[in-house]
Amino acid sequence: MADRVLFELVTPERLLISQDVEMVVVPGSEGNFGVLPGHSPLISTIRPGTIDIYENRLVTERFFVGGGIAEVTPEGCTVLADEAMSPDTLDRAAIEAEAQTVEGNLPLLQEQVGRATGAERERLLTDLRSLERRQAVARAKLQAIAEIGR
């Protein structure tokens, strides 16, 4: 249909959704972007956040994604997500505990990176990037919970 766009959301485990929609809004790494029929081709990394599916100009379905890649063509949008789930399934207490743990560990790891050299510094930088990613995902999950009013 010319007034619809095929949206597919795929995780490493399975295809979560494949349906024609009015519009989908994706959390791109450079900002959110909306996909309508006839969109210009685009490939973008995506940041942790929510994907909103629109019908009749209203958000009818929402998914939390932990990051990944989006491919847009004039006919559709495919998101290959690291992880994806309904924001309703997110556990606020567990996410807050994770965020607190991560934020407590960041200063020490940053200090260790500052003192290290050579291969040890590279290993610690990798650990730091991983911890910063966990922090970004936890914050995005808490934001998703706030957006749905839980």
XYZ file of C-alpha atoms in Angstrom:
150
model
C 0.000 0.000 0.000
C 1.350 3.423 -0.959
C 0.288 5.082 2.290
C 1.954 2.474 4.533
C 5.519 1.523 5.341
C 6.688 -1.987 6.240
C 8.311 -1.969 9.679
C 10.350 -4.915 10.895
C 12.058 -5.206 14.289
C 14.579 -8.016 14.605
C 16.708 -9.122 17.565
C 19.379 -11.834 17.569
C 16.713 -14.184 18.944
C 13.725 -13.496 16.687
C 11.600 -11.297 14.494
C 9.477 -9.267 16.929
C 7.270 -7.425 14.487
C 6.696 -7.253 10.745
C 3.739 -5.118 9.760
C 2.609 -2.256 7.580
C 2.322 0.928 9.638
C 1.490 4.573 9.065
C 4.798 5.812 10.497
C 7.599 4.661 12.769
C 9.946 6.870 14.807
C 13.387 5.430 15.565
C 15.981 6.694 18.115
C 18.889 7.326 15.739
C 22.335 8.030 17.112
C 22.064 11.602 15.745
C 18.480 12.062 16.981
C 15.063 10.534 16.452
C 13.887 10.134 12.880
C 10.475 9.349 11.464
C 9.933 6.971 8.574
C 7.007 7.442 6.199
C 6.323 5.806 2.842
C 8.768 7.030 0.198
C 11.532 7.876 2.690
C 14.994 8.342 1.217
C 17.365 5.377 1.695
C 19.256 5.599 4.960
C 21.354 3.440 7.238
C 21.809 4.645 10.807
C 23.068 3.343 14.093
C 20.489 3.624 16.826
C 20.951 4.555 20.445
C 19.127 3.059 23.424
C 15.575 4.402 23.460
C 12.044 3.761 22.284
C 10.667 3.047 18.845
C 7.181 4.477 18.398
C 4.720 3.006 15.911
C 1.973 5.341 14.714
C -1.515 4.627 13.439
C -4.021 7.434 12.830
C -1.368 9.896 14.029
C -1.231 8.296 17.493
C 1.418 6.070 19.065
C -0.192 2.636 19.139
C 2.808 0.510 20.029
C 6.188 1.167 21.580
C 9.351 -0.922 21.902
C 12.473 -0.268 23.941
C 15.686 -0.997 22.002
C 19.159 -1.172 23.503
C 20.878 -0.063 20.306
C 21.524 -1.486 16.867
C 21.186 -0.502 13.222
C 18.265 0.778 11.161
C 17.965 0.432 7.409
C 15.387 2.615 5.672
C 14.195 2.291 2.083
C 11.275 4.013 0.338
C 9.181 0.902 1.096
C 10.135 0.180 4.682
C 12.297 0.285 7.774
C 14.153 -2.641 9.316
C 15.709 -2.321 12.750
C 18.303 -4.867 13.802
C 18.339 -4.358 17.563
C 20.799 -5.611 20.168
C 17.809 -6.119 22.448
C 14.161 -5.106 22.194
C 11.180 -5.368 24.499
C 7.959 -3.698 25.494
C 8.613 -0.859 27.967
C 5.876 -2.443 30.123
C 8.219 -5.354 30.881
C 11.007 -3.149 32.284
C 11.625 -3.541 36.033
C 12.270 -0.083 37.522
C 13.845 -1.367 40.771
C 16.278 -3.679 38.972
C 17.239 -0.971 36.477
C 17.762 1.614 39.231
C 19.992 -0.865 41.087
C 21.982 -1.517 37.898
C 22.371 2.227 37.264
C 23.525 2.813 40.839
C 26.099 0.014 40.598
C 27.424 1.289 37.269
C 27.611 4.894 38.443
C 29.418 3.779 41.586
C 32.047 1.910 39.559
C 32.684 4.597 36.926
C 34.899 6.972 38.977
C 37.278 4.200 40.058
C 37.581 2.832 36.538
C 38.150 6.333 35.124
C 40.913 6.849 37.696
C 42.517 3.518 36.785
C 42.465 4.446 33.080
C 44.176 7.727 33.905
C 47.058 5.931 35.647
C 47.473 2.959 33.309
C 49.681 2.704 30.237
C 50.093 0.416 27.245
C 48.018 -2.732 26.910
C 46.606 -2.386 30.421
C 45.247 1.080 29.538
C 43.643 -0.284 26.353
C 41.962 -3.082 28.334
C 40.700 -0.619 30.926
C 39.416 1.731 28.188
C 37.440 -1.181 26.737
C 35.996 -1.879 30.190
C 35.178 1.816 30.608
C 33.340 1.979 27.274
C 31.354 -1.122 28.247
C 30.408 0.405 31.596
C 29.418 3.696 29.950
C 27.208 1.747 27.514
C 25.522 -0.066 30.416
C 24.918 3.337 32.005
C 23.381 4.725 28.788
C 21.089 1.700 28.421
C 19.960 1.906 32.067
C 19.208 5.627 31.720
C 17.278 5.036 28.491
C 15.257 2.263 30.145
C 14.365 4.570 33.044
C 13.350 7.252 30.530
C 11.143 4.715 28.701
C 9.448 3.816 31.988
C 8.867 7.510 32.713
C 7.364 8.058 29.247
C 4.728 5.386 29.789
C 3.917 6.776 33.229
C 4.971 3.878 35.438
